[in-house]
Amino acid sequence: MPAVYRDDAIVLRAQKLGEADRIVTLLTREHGRVRAVAKGVRKTMSRFGARLEPFMLIDVQLYEGRSLDTVNQVETIGAYGLTIAADYARYTAATAMLETAERLTETEREPALQQFLLLAGGLRTLSQKAHEPGLVLDAYLIRSLSVAGWAPSFTDCARCGQAGPHRAFSLAMGGSVCPSCRPPGAAAPHPETLRLLSALLTGDWPSADASEARRRREASGLVAAYLQWHVERRVRSLRWVERDGDRPSINVPANVPVNVPVKVAKIDVAAIERAQAAVAPTLDDPEPF
Amino acid sequence: MQDLIDELGHLPGVGPKSAQRIAFHILQSDPVDVRRLVAALTEVIDKVRFCVSCGNVSAEELCRICSDARRDGTVLCVVEESKDVVAIEKTREFRGRYHVLGGAISPIEGVGPDDLRVKELVTRLASGEVTEIILATDPNLEGEATATYLARLLKPMGLRVTRLASGLPVGGDLEYADELTLGRAFEGRRLLDV
């Protein structure tokens, strides 16, 4: 008899398999990262195809298999996908979060409760639209790296512990460094940028929300570099993240009548949210950031 | 024989066992049938290309739909793949033209807007003939995100941008619908005009 188990999970990735199946990568609460086959979910009559889309927080039952498990039943806990996909900047930020979570849970079936809770909270925060998506992404990246054991320091010296704030920032040494520990080529970000990063790490949202756009840009550059430094492999989705004030990357030909600035799409998000609220169960909603 | 089995094994949905079965079937078939299959494969490689206007598969420079003057040039239906054009054509409901993107935006797979035929779409709109764009990307996450991106890009051009409805499959039972699809069906309900 194959072992059957049930767990809460976030869908990280869904890849096509054969005619109508999918391989889904799940980050579960108790079983870490798991890959499973979901049979027939691409057919329009599938009962749980919609619940196995990326960004979904689900309650899932799986059959244990030799290399891949098999999805047996799925219930929705948090349907974040629709709200996130209805806003392109949020979608690109959320995709980078999923890819980072996948990278930081390298070994399959190794429990990663903190990473699960952090990602669930991050996706929930993104779907609630309380903060600018780039800030939520950066907060998630710093915190998930901290959980993975690479907590950066934004005030005291990361090497000798001398009380800060310090001017220099070194990726290799793990954050702010004092003048005597400073290695050659260390960055010198603006003090406000370091304060913003610190606010994102500790969850001081009033300060983070009040930050200037150029400080946010500098902060996200540092966070992206810090992430790439530690995970070693490239996080592909980061390239596509649309930051505050970005425009669509397509160059529109000169003879096309476009009234710049480009506005955010008017998809009826309120209606989607109302539909979601109607089905949102209160099982185990994760705490937002 | 092994070469044939290996080649067949590369086809989608064909595993090593099926590849072996097909290879032996070919071996036992009438040579005339096999030559017809070979001719069809060669023709696909040699003659089929992509329509310069919409990106659909075509035997000519312009596909059958783009060169048909009876089609409504004011409505453009944007789809992910050529096979979506076939599916929509089967409905016989749509008389406009198509634009095939060649996929959907999926940053996690390394596919961004620049990798799709978005630029070609915008260039096509320059003539001003098109007044409505129907976004018919798949109703999954990547498809929704692609539709969101395109809507944001195209709306400022003063076009009517619509999205295919999502909801209950015809012939199904309401009680078996999942809550997300049912939620979308409620959201997209229409007035009964009787």
CSV table of C-alpha atoms in Angstrom, one decimal:
chain,number,residue,atom,x,y,z
A,1,MET,CA,0.0,0.0,0.0
A,2,PRO,CA,1.5,3.4,-0.9
A,3,ALA,CA,1.7,5.9,1.9
A,4,VAL,CA,-0.8,8.7,1.7
A,5,TYR,CA,-0.2,12.0,3.5
A,6,ARG,CA,-1.9,15.3,3.8
A,7,ASP,CA,-0.2,18.7,4.2
A,8,ASP,CA,-0.6,22.4,3.6
A,9,ALA,CA,1.4,23.6,0.5
A,10,ILE,CA,2.2,26.5,-1.7
A,11,VAL,CA,2.4,25.7,-5.5
A,12,LEU,CA,5.8,27.0,-6.6
A,13,ARG,CA,5.8,25.7,-10.2
A,14,ALA,CA,3.6,23.8,-12.6
A,15,GLN,CA,5.2,22.1,-15.6
A,16,LYS,CA,3.3,20.4,-18.4
A,17,LEU,CA,3.6,16.6,-18.6
A,18,GLY,CA,2.3,14.5,-21.4
A,19,GLU,CA,-1.2,15.2,-22.9
A,20,ALA,CA,-3.1,16.6,-19.9
A,21,ASP,CA,-1.0,16.2,-16.8
A,22,ARG,CA,1.2,18.5,-14.8
A,23,ILE,CA,4.2,18.1,-12.5
A,24,VAL,CA,3.8,20.5,-9.7
A,25,THR,CA,6.5,21.7,-7.3
A,26,LEU,CA,5.0,22.3,-3.8
A,27,LEU,CA,6.5,23.9,-0.7
A,28,THR,CA,4.7,22.1,2.1
A,29,ARG,CA,4.4,22.9,5.7
A,30,GLU,CA,5.8,19.6,7.1
A,31,HIS,CA,7.4,17.8,4.2
A,32,GLY,CA,9.6,20.6,2.7
A,33,ARG,CA,9.7,20.8,-1.1
A,34,VAL,CA,7.9,18.0,-2.9
A,35,ARG,CA,7.4,17.3,-6.6
A,36,ALA,CA,4.2,15.6,-7.6
A,37,VAL,CA,2.2,14.5,-10.6
A,38,ALA,CA,-1.3,16.0,-11.0
A,39,LYS,CA,-3.2,13.8,-13.5
A,40,GLY,CA,-5.6,15.3,-16.0
A,41,VAL,CA,-5.4,18.8,-14.5
A,42,ARG,CA,-5.1,20.5,-17.9
A,43,LYS,CA,-8.5,19.3,-19.1
A,44,THR,CA,-11.2,21.9,-18.7
A,45,MET,CA,-13.3,19.4,-16.8
A,46,SER,CA,-10.6,18.9,-14.2
A,47,ARG,CA,-11.9,19.2,-10.6
A,48,PHE,CA,-8.7,20.6,-9.2
A,49,GLY,CA,-6.8,22.1,-12.0
A,50,ALA,CA,-7.5,25.7,-10.9
A,51,ARG,CA,-6.3,24.9,-7.4
A,52,LEU,CA,-2.9,23.8,-8.6
A,53,GLU,CA,-1.8,27.0,-10.2
A,54,PRO,CA,1.3,28.8,-8.9
A,55,PHE,CA,0.8,31.1,-5.8
A,56,MET,CA,-2.1,29.0,-4.5
A,57,LEU,CA,-2.1,28.0,-0.8
A,58,ILE,CA,-3.7,24.6,-0.7
A,59,ASP,CA,-4.5,21.7,1.6
A,60,VAL,CA,-3.4,18.7,-0.4
A,61,GLN,CA,-3.4,14.9,-0.2
A,62,LEU,CA,-0.6,13.0,-1.9
A,63,TYR,CA,0.3,9.4,-2.6
A,64,GLU,CA,4.0,8.8,-2.0
A,65,GLY,CA,5.8,7.6,-5.0
A,66,ARG,CA,9.4,6.5,-5.8
A,67,SER,CA,10.6,9.7,-7.4
A,68,LEU,CA,7.4,11.8,-7.8
A,69,ASP,CA,4.3,11.7,-5.5
A,70,THR,CA,0.8,11.9,-7.0
A,71,VAL,CA,-1.8,14.5,-6.1
A,72,ASN,CA,-5.0,12.9,-4.9
A,73,GLN,CA,-7.1,15.7,-3.5
A,74,VAL,CA,-6.8,19.5,-3.2
A,75,GLU,CA,-8.7,22.1,-1.3
A,76,THR,CA,-8.0,25.9,-1.5
A,77,ILE,CA,-6.8,27.8,1.6
A,78,GLY,CA,-5.7,31.0,-0.1
A,79,ALA,CA,-6.4,31.8,-3.7
A,80,TYR,CA,-3.8,34.5,-4.3
A,81,GLY,CA,-3.1,33.7,-7.9
A,82,LEU,CA,-6.0,35.7,-9.5
A,83,THR,CA,-5.3,38.9,-7.6
A,84,ILE,CA,-1.6,38.7,-8.2
A,85,ALA,CA,-1.9,37.9,-11.9
A,86,ALA,CA,-4.3,40.9,-12.3
A,87,ASP,CA,-1.4,43.3,-11.6
A,88,TYR,CA,1.7,42.8,-13.7
A,89,ALA,CA,4.2,44.3,-11.2
A,90,ARG,CA,2.8,42.0,-8.5
A,91,TYR,CA,3.0,39.0,-10.7
A,92,THR,CA,6.7,39.5,-11.5
A,93,ALA,CA,7.5,40.2,-7.9
A,94,ALA,CA,5.6,37.1,-6.7
A,95,THR,CA,7.3,34.9,-9.4
A,96,ALA,CA,10.7,36.0,-8.1
A,97,MET,CA,9.6,35.0,-4.6
A,98,LEU,CA,8.5,31.5,-5.8
A,99,GLU,CA,11.8,31.0,-7.6
A,100,THR,CA,13.8,32.1,-4.6
A,101,ALA,CA,11.9,29.8,-2.3
A,102,GLU,CA,12.6,26.9,-4.7
A,103,ARG,CA,16.4,27.8,-4.7
A,104,LEU,CA,16.5,28.1,-0.9
A,105,THR,CA,14.9,24.7,-0.4
A,106,GLU,CA,17.5,22.8,-2.4
A,107,THR,CA,16.9,19.3,-0.9
A,108,GLU,CA,13.6,17.7,-1.5
A,109,ARG,CA,11.5,16.5,1.5
A,110,GLU,CA,13.7,18.4,4.0
A,111,PRO,CA,11.2,20.2,6.3
A,112,ALA,CA,11.4,24.0,5.8
A,113,LEU,CA,8.6,25.4,8.0
A,114,GLN,CA,10.1,28.9,8.3
A,115,GLN,CA,10.4,29.2,4.6
A,116,PHE,CA,6.8,28.0,4.1
A,117,LEU,CA,5.4,30.5,6.6
A,118,LEU,CA,7.5,33.3,5.2
A,119,LEU,CA,6.4,32.6,1.6
A,120,ALA,CA,2.7,32.2,2.6
A,121,GLY,CA,2.9,35.5,4.5
A,122,GLY,CA,4.6,37.2,1.6
A,123,LEU,CA,2.1,36.1,-1.0
A,124,ARG,CA,-0.8,37.1,1.2
A,125,THR,CA,0.8,40.6,1.7
A,126,LEU,CA,1.2,40.9,-2.1
A,127,SER,CA,-2.4,40.0,-2.8
A,128,GLN,CA,-3.7,42.4,-0.1
A,129,LYS,CA,-1.9,45.3,-2.0
A,130,ALA,CA,-1.0,47.0,1.3
A,131,HIS,CA,2.5,47.9,0.1
A,132,GLU,CA,4.4,48.5,-3.1
A,133,PRO,CA,5.2,45.0,-4.7
A,134,GLY,CA,8.9,45.7,-5.0
A,135,LEU,CA,9.2,46.4,-1.3
A,136,VAL,CA,7.3,43.2,-0.4
A,137,LEU,CA,9.7,41.3,-2.7
A,138,ASP,CA,12.8,42.8,-1.1
A,139,ALA,CA,11.4,42.2,2.4
A,140,TYR,CA,10.8,38.6,1.5
A,141,LEU,CA,14.2,38.1,-0.1
A,142,ILE,CA,16.1,39.5,2.9
A,143,ARG,CA,14.0,37.5,5.4
A,144,SER,CA,14.2,34.2,3.5
A,145,LEU,CA,18.0,34.6,3.2
A,146,SER,CA,18.1,35.2,6.9
A,147,VAL,CA,16.0,32.1,7.6
A,148,ALA,CA,18.4,30.2,5.3
A,149,GLY,CA,21.3,31.3,7.5
A,150,TRP,CA,22.6,34.3,5.6
A,151,ALA,CA,21.1,37.1,7.7
A,152,PRO,CA,22.6,40.4,6.6
A,153,SER,CA,23.6,43.1,9.0
A,154,PHE,CA,22.5,46.7,8.2
A,155,THR,CA,23.9,48.5,11.2
A,156,ASP,CA,26.7,46.7,13.2
A,157,CYS,CA,29.8,45.5,11.5
A,158,ALA,CA,29.1,42.0,10.0
A,159,ARG,CA,32.7,40.9,10.7
A,160,CYS,CA,33.8,42.3,14.1
A,161,GLY,CA,30.4,43.4,15.5
A,162,GLN,CA,31.4,47.0,16.1
A,163,ALA,CA,28.3,49.1,16.7
A,164,GLY,CA,27.1,51.0,13.6
A,165,PRO,CA,25.8,52.4,11.4
A,166,HIS,CA,28.7,52.1,9.0
A,167,ARG,CA,29.1,53.5,5.6
A,168,ALA,CA,30.5,50.5,3.7
A,169,PHE,CA,28.5,47.4,2.6
A,170,SER,CA,30.2,44.1,1.6
A,171,LEU,CA,28.2,41.3,0.0
A,172,ALA,CA,30.9,38.7,0.8
A,173,MET,CA,31.2,39.7,4.4
A,174,GLY,CA,27.4,39.8,5.0
A,175,GLY,CA,26.4,43.4,5.1
A,176,SER,CA,27.6,46.6,6.8
A,177,VAL,CA,31.3,46.7,7.6
A,178,CYS,CA,33.3,49.1,9.8
A,179,PRO,CA,36.2,51.1,8.3
A,180,SER,CA,38.9,48.7,9.7
A,181,CYS,CA,37.1,45.6,8.3
A,182,ARG,CA,36.1,47.2,5.0
A,183,PRO,CA,37.5,45.1,2.1
A,184,PRO,CA,38.6,46.8,-1.2
A,185,GLY,CA,35.7,47.3,-3.6
A,186,ALA,CA,33.0,47.4,-0.9
A,187,ALA,CA,29.8,49.4,-1.9
A,188,ALA,CA,28.9,52.6,-0.1
A,189,PRO,CA,25.1,52.9,-0.2
A,190,HIS,CA,23.3,55.9,1.1
A,191,PRO,CA,22.5,55.7,4.8
A,192,GLU,CA,18.8,56.0,4.0
A,193,THR,CA,19.1,52.9,1.9
A,194,LEU,CA,20.5,50.9,4.7
A,195,ARG,CA,17.8,52.2,7.0
A,196,LEU,CA,15.2,51.1,4.4
A,197,LEU,CA,16.8,47.6,4.3
A,198,SER,CA,16.8,47.4,8.0
A,199,ALA,CA,13.1,48.4,8.1
A,200,LEU,CA,12.3,45.7,5.5
A,201,LEU,CA,14.1,43.1,7.6
A,202,THR,CA,12.4,44.0,10.8
A,203,GLY,CA,8.9,44.7,9.3
A,204,ASP,CA,8.9,48.4,10.0
A,205,TRP,CA,6.4,49.1,7.2
A,206,PRO,CA,5.6,52.8,8.0
A,207,SER,CA,9.3,53.7,7.4
A,208,ALA,CA,9.6,51.4,4.4
A,209,ASP,CA,6.4,52.8,2.8
A,210,ALA,CA,7.7,56.4,3.3
A,211,SER,CA,11.0,55.8,1.6
A,212,GLU,CA,12.0,57.6,-1.6
A,213,ALA,CA,12.0,55.8,-5.0
A,214,ARG,CA,15.7,56.2,-5.6
A,215,ARG,CA,16.5,54.6,-2.1
A,216,ARG,CA,14.2,51.7,-3.1
A,217,ARG,CA,16.0,51.2,-6.3
A,218,GLU,CA,19.4,51.2,-4.6
A,219,ALA,CA,18.0,48.8,-1.9
A,220,SER,CA,16.6,46.4,-4.4
A,221,GLY,CA,19.9,46.4,-6.3
A,222,LEU,CA,21.8,45.5,-3.1
A,223,VAL,CA,19.2,42.8,-2.2
A,224,ALA,CA,19.4,41.2,-5.7
A,225,ALA,CA,23.2,41.2,-5.6
A,226,TYR,CA,23.2,39.7,-2.0
A,227,LEU,CA,20.8,37.0,-3.1
A,228,GLN,CA,22.8,36.1,-6.2
A,229,TRP,CA,26.0,36.0,-4.2
A,230,HIS,CA,24.6,33.5,-1.7
A,231,VAL,CA,22.4,31.2,-3.9
A,232,GLU,CA,25.2,31.2,-6.5
A,233,ARG,CA,22.8,30.2,-9.3
A,234,ARG,CA,21.0,33.0,-11.2
A,235,VAL,CA,17.4,33.7,-10.1
A,236,ARG,CA,16.0,34.1,-13.6
A,237,SER,CA,12.7,35.9,-12.7
A,238,LEU,CA,14.5,38.8,-11.0
A,239,ARG,CA,15.4,40.1,-14.5
A,240,TRP,CA,11.7,40.6,-15.2
A,241,VAL,CA,10.6,42.2,-12.0
A,242,GLU,CA,8.8,45.5,-12.7
A,243,ARG,CA,9.8,48.1,-10.2
A,244,ASP,CA,8.0,51.2,-9.2
A,245,GLY,CA,7.7,53.5,-12.1
A,246,ASP,CA,8.9,51.0,-14.7
A,247,ARG,CA,7.4,51.1,-18.1
A,248,PRO,CA,6.6,48.1,-20.4
A,249,SER,CA,9.8,47.0,-21.9
A,250,ILE,CA,8.4,46.9,-25.5
A,251,ASN,CA,9.5,49.7,-27.7
A,252,VAL,CA,6.4,51.0,-29.3
A,253,PRO,CA,7.0,52.1,-33.0
A,254,ALA,CA,6.9,55.9,-33.5
A,255,ASN,CA,3.8,55.8,-35.7
A,256,VAL,CA,1.6,54.1,-33.1
A,257,PRO,CA,-0.6,56.5,-31.3
A,258,VAL,CA,0.2,55.9,-27.6
A,259,ASN,CA,-0.8,58.3,-24.9
A,260,VAL,CA,2.1,57.9,-22.5
A,261,PRO,CA,2.3,57.5,-19.5
A,262,VAL,CA,1.1,53.9,-19.7
A,263,LYS,CA,-1.4,53.3,-17.0
A,264,VAL,CA,-2.0,50.1,-15.0
A,265,ALA,CA,-4.6,47.8,-16.5
A,266,LYS,CA,-8.1,48.3,-15.3
A,267,ILE,CA,-9.1,44.7,-14.6
A,268,ASP,CA,-11.9,44.6,-12.1
A,269,VAL,CA,-9.8,43.5,-9.1
A,270,ALA,CA,-12.6,44.3,-6.6
A,271,ALA,CA,-14.9,41.8,-8.3
A,272,ILE,CA,-12.2,39.1,-8.2
A,273,GLU,CA,-11.6,39.8,-4.6
A,274,ARG,CA,-15.2,39.6,-3.8
A,275,ALA,CA,-15.4,36.3,-5.6
A,276,GLN,CA,-12.4,35.1,-3.6
A,277,ALA,CA,-13.7,36.4,-0.3
A,278,ALA,CA,-16.8,34.3,-0.9
A,279,VAL,CA,-14.7,31.1,-1.1
A,280,ALA,CA,-11.8,32.1,1.3
A,281,PRO,CA,-11.8,29.5,4.0
A,282,THR,CA,-10.5,30.5,7.4
A,283,LEU,CA,-8.6,27.2,8.0
A,284,ASP,CA,-5.1,28.5,8.6
A,285,ASP,CA,-4.7,31.8,7.0
A,286,PRO,CA,-1.0,32.9,7.2
A,287,GLU,CA,-0.2,36.1,9.0
A,288,PRO,CA,0.7,38.9,6.6
A,289,PHE,CA,4.1,40.4,7.0
B,1,MET,CA,15.8,-0.1,-36.3
B,2,GLN,CA,17.2,1.3,-33.1
B,3,ASP,CA,17.6,4.7,-34.7
B,4,LEU,CA,14.0,4.8,-35.7
B,5,ILE,CA,12.9,3.8,-32.1
B,6,ASP,CA,15.1,6.5,-30.6
B,7,GLU,CA,13.7,9.2,-33.0
B,8,LEU,CA,10.1,8.2,-32.3
B,9,GLY,CA,10.9,8.3,-28.6
B,10,HIS,CA,11.6,12.0,-28.9
B,11,LEU,CA,7.9,12.7,-29.9
B,12,PRO,CA,5.7,14.2,-27.1
B,13,GLY,CA,3.8,11.5,-25.2
B,14,VAL,CA,5.7,8.7,-26.8
B,15,GLY,CA,7.8,6.6,-24.3
B,16,PRO,CA,10.4,4.0,-25.1
B,17,LYS,CA,7.8,1.2,-25.1
B,18,SER,CA,5.4,3.0,-27.4
B,19,ALA,CA,8.3,4.0,-29.7
B,20,GLN,CA,9.2,0.4,-30.1
B,21,ARG,CA,5.5,-0.6,-30.9
B,22,ILE,CA,5.2,2.2,-33.5
B,23,ALA,CA,8.6,1.2,-35.1
B,24,PHE,CA,7.5,-2.4,-35.5
B,25,HIS,CA,4.1,-1.3,-36.8
B,26,ILE,CA,5.9,0.7,-39.5
B,27,LEU,CA,8.0,-2.3,-40.4
B,28,GLN,CA,5.0,-4.4,-40.9
B,29,SER,CA,3.0,-1.8,-42.8
B,30,ASP,CA,2.4,-1.5,-46.5
B,31,PRO,CA,5.4,0.4,-48.0
B,32,VAL,CA,3.0,2.7,-49.8
B,33,ASP,CA,1.5,3.9,-46.6
B,34,VAL,CA,4.9,4.5,-45.1
B,35,ARG,CA,6.1,6.5,-48.1
B,36,ARG,CA,3.0,8.6,-47.8
B,37,LEU,CA,3.9,9.3,-44.1
B,38,VAL,CA,7.4,10.2,-45.2
B,39,ALA,CA,6.1,12.5,-47.9
B,40,ALA,CA,3.8,14.2,-45.4
B,41,LEU,CA,6.7,14.7,-42.9
B,42,THR,CA,9.0,16.1,-45.7
B,43,GLU,CA,6.3,18.5,-46.9
B,44,VAL,CA,5.7,19.8,-43.4
B,45,ILE,CA,9.4,20.6,-43.0
B,46,ASP,CA,9.8,22.1,-46.5
B,47,LYS,CA,6.5,24.0,-47.0
B,48,VAL,CA,5.0,25.0,-43.7
B,49,ARG,CA,6.3,28.3,-42.3
B,50,PHE,CA,4.9,31.0,-40.1
B,51,CYS,CA,2.6,33.8,-41.4
B,52,VAL,CA,4.4,37.0,-41.6
B,53,SER,CA,1.4,38.9,-40.3
B,54,CYS,CA,-0.1,36.8,-37.5
B,55,GLY,CA,2.5,34.2,-36.8
B,56,ASN,CA,0.2,31.3,-37.4
B,57,VAL,CA,1.5,28.2,-39.3
B,58,SER,CA,1.0,28.7,-43.0
B,59,ALA,CA,1.9,27.3,-46.4
B,60,GLU,CA,2.2,30.8,-47.9
B,61,GLU,CA,3.7,34.0,-46.8
B,62,LEU,CA,0.3,35.1,-45.5
B,63,CYS,CA,-1.9,32.5,-43.9
B,64,ARG,CA,-5.3,31.5,-45.1
B,65,ILE,CA,-7.0,33.7,-42.5
B,66,CYS,CA,-4.9,36.8,-43.0
B,67,SER,CA,-5.4,36.7,-46.8
B,68,ASP,CA,-9.1,36.1,-46.6
B,69,ALA,CA,-10.8,39.5,-47.5
B,70,ARG,CA,-14.1,38.3,-46.0
B,71,ARG,CA,-12.6,38.2,-42.4
B,72,ASP,CA,-13.4,41.2,-40.2
B,73,GLY,CA,-10.1,43.2,-40.0
B,74,THR,CA,-11.3,45.3,-37.1
B,75,VAL,CA,-11.3,42.6,-34.5
B,76,LEU,CA,-8.0,40.8,-33.5
B,77,CYS,CA,-7.9,37.8,-31.3
B,78,VAL,CA,-4.6,37.3,-29.5
B,79,VAL,CA,-3.7,33.6,-28.7
B,80,GLU,CA,-0.7,31.8,-27.3
B,81,GLU,CA,-0.2,29.1,-29.9
B,82,SER,CA,-1.3,28.1,-33.4
B,83,LYS,CA,-3.3,25.2,-32.0
B,84,ASP,CA,-5.4,27.8,-30.2
B,85,VAL,CA,-6.3,29.3,-33.6
B,86,VAL,CA,-7.5,25.8,-34.7
B,87,ALA,CA,-9.6,25.5,-31.5
B,88,ILE,CA,-11.3,28.9,-32.0
B,89,GLU,CA,-11.9,28.3,-35.7
B,90,LYS,CA,-13.8,25.1,-34.8
B,91,THR,CA,-16.3,27.2,-32.9
B,92,ARG,CA,-17.3,29.1,-36.1
B,93,GLU,CA,-18.2,32.0,-33.8
B,94,PHE,CA,-15.3,34.3,-34.6
B,95,ARG,CA,-14.9,36.0,-38.0
B,96,GLY,CA,-12.0,38.4,-37.2
B,97,ARG,CA,-8.3,37.8,-37.5
B,98,TYR,CA,-5.7,36.3,-35.1
B,99,HIS,CA,-2.3,37.1,-33.6
B,100,VAL,CA,-0.2,34.3,-32.3
B,101,LEU,CA,2.1,35.3,-29.5
B,102,GLY,CA,4.2,32.1,-29.4
B,103,GLY,CA,3.7,31.4,-25.7
B,104,ALA,CA,2.9,33.2,-22.4
B,105,ILE,CA,5.0,35.4,-20.1
B,106,SER,CA,6.6,33.1,-17.5
B,107,PRO,CA,9.6,34.7,-15.7
B,108,ILE,CA,10.3,31.5,-13.8
B,109,GLU,CA,10.9,29.7,-17.1
B,110,GLY,CA,12.9,32.7,-18.4
B,111,VAL,CA,10.2,33.9,-20.8
B,112,GLY,CA,9.5,37.7,-20.7
B,113,PRO,CA,7.5,40.0,-23.0
B,114,ASP,CA,10.5,40.4,-25.3
B,115,ASP,CA,10.5,36.7,-26.1
B,116,LEU,CA,6.9,36.8,-27.5
B,117,ARG,CA,5.5,38.5,-30.6
B,118,VAL,CA,4.3,41.5,-28.7
B,119,LYS,CA,6.3,44.0,-30.8
B,120,GLU,CA,4.8,42.6,-34.0
B,121,LEU,CA,1.3,42.9,-32.4
B,122,VAL,CA,1.9,46.6,-31.7
B,123,THR,CA,3.3,47.2,-35.2
B,124,ARG,CA,0.2,45.5,-36.7
B,125,LEU,CA,-2.0,48.0,-34.8
B,126,ALA,CA,-0.3,51.0,-36.5
B,127,SER,CA,-2.6,51.0,-39.5
B,128,GLY,CA,-5.5,51.9,-37.2
B,129,GLU,CA,-7.8,49.3,-38.8
B,130,VAL,CA,-8.2,47.2,-35.6
B,131,THR,CA,-10.6,48.6,-33.0
B,132,GLU,CA,-11.0,45.6,-30.7
B,133,ILE,CA,-8.5,43.2,-29.3
B,134,ILE,CA,-9.7,39.9,-27.7
B,135,LEU,CA,-7.2,38.5,-25.3
B,136,ALA,CA,-7.6,34.7,-25.6
B,137,THR,CA,-4.6,33.5,-23.7
B,138,ASP,CA,-5.0,30.4,-21.6
B,139,PRO,CA,-7.1,30.8,-18.4
B,140,ASN,CA,-4.1,29.8,-16.3
B,141,LEU,CA,-1.7,32.0,-14.3
B,142,GLU,CA,0.7,32.7,-17.1
B,143,GLY,CA,-2.1,33.4,-19.5
B,144,GLU,CA,-3.8,35.8,-17.1
B,145,ALA,CA,-0.5,37.6,-16.4
B,146,THR,CA,0.1,37.9,-20.2
B,147,ALA,CA,-3.4,39.3,-20.7
B,148,THR,CA,-2.8,41.8,-17.9
B,149,TYR,CA,0.4,42.9,-19.5
B,150,LEU,CA,-1.1,43.3,-22.9
B,151,ALA,CA,-4.2,45.1,-21.6
B,152,ARG,CA,-2.0,47.7,-19.9
B,153,LEU,CA,0.0,48.1,-23.1
B,154,LEU,CA,-2.9,48.3,-25.5
B,155,LYS,CA,-5.6,50.3,-23.6
B,156,PRO,CA,-3.8,53.6,-23.9
B,157,MET,CA,-4.0,53.2,-27.7
B,158,GLY,CA,-7.7,53.8,-27.4
B,159,LEU,CA,-8.6,50.2,-28.3
B,160,ARG,CA,-11.5,48.1,-26.9
B,161,VAL,CA,-9.6,45.4,-25.0
B,162,THR,CA,-11.7,42.3,-24.0
B,163,ARG,CA,-10.9,39.0,-22.4
B,164,LEU,CA,-12.5,35.7,-23.0
B,165,ALA,CA,-15.0,34.7,-20.3
B,166,SER,CA,-14.1,32.0,-17.8
B,167,GLY,CA,-16.8,29.8,-16.2
B,168,LEU,CA,-18.7,26.6,-16.3
B,169,PRO,CA,-18.0,24.0,-19.0
B,170,VAL,CA,-21.1,23.2,-21.1
B,171,GLY,CA,-22.5,19.8,-20.3
B,172,GLY,CA,-21.1,19.7,-16.7
B,173,ASP,CA,-22.8,19.7,-13.3
B,174,LEU,CA,-22.6,22.9,-11.2
B,175,GLU,CA,-21.9,20.9,-8.0
B,176,TYR,CA,-18.7,19.5,-9.5
B,177,ALA,CA,-17.2,22.9,-10.5
B,178,ASP,CA,-14.3,24.0,-8.4
B,179,GLU,CA,-14.8,27.2,-6.3
B,180,LEU,CA,-12.4,29.3,-8.4
B,181,THR,CA,-14.1,28.5,-11.7
B,182,LEU,CA,-17.5,29.0,-10.1
B,183,GLY,CA,-16.4,32.3,-8.6
B,184,ARG,CA,-15.3,33.5,-12.1
B,185,ALA,CA,-18.6,32.3,-13.5
B,186,PHE,CA,-20.4,34.5,-11.0
B,187,GLU,CA,-18.2,37.4,-11.8
B,188,GLY,CA,-18.8,37.1,-15.5
B,189,ARG,CA,-22.6,36.5,-15.3
B,190,ARG,CA,-24.7,38.1,-18.0
B,191,LEU,CA,-28.2,39.6,-18.2
B,192,LEU,CA,-30.7,37.2,-19.7
B,193,ASP,CA,-32.5,39.1,-22.4
B,194,VAL,CA,-35.8,37.2,-22.9
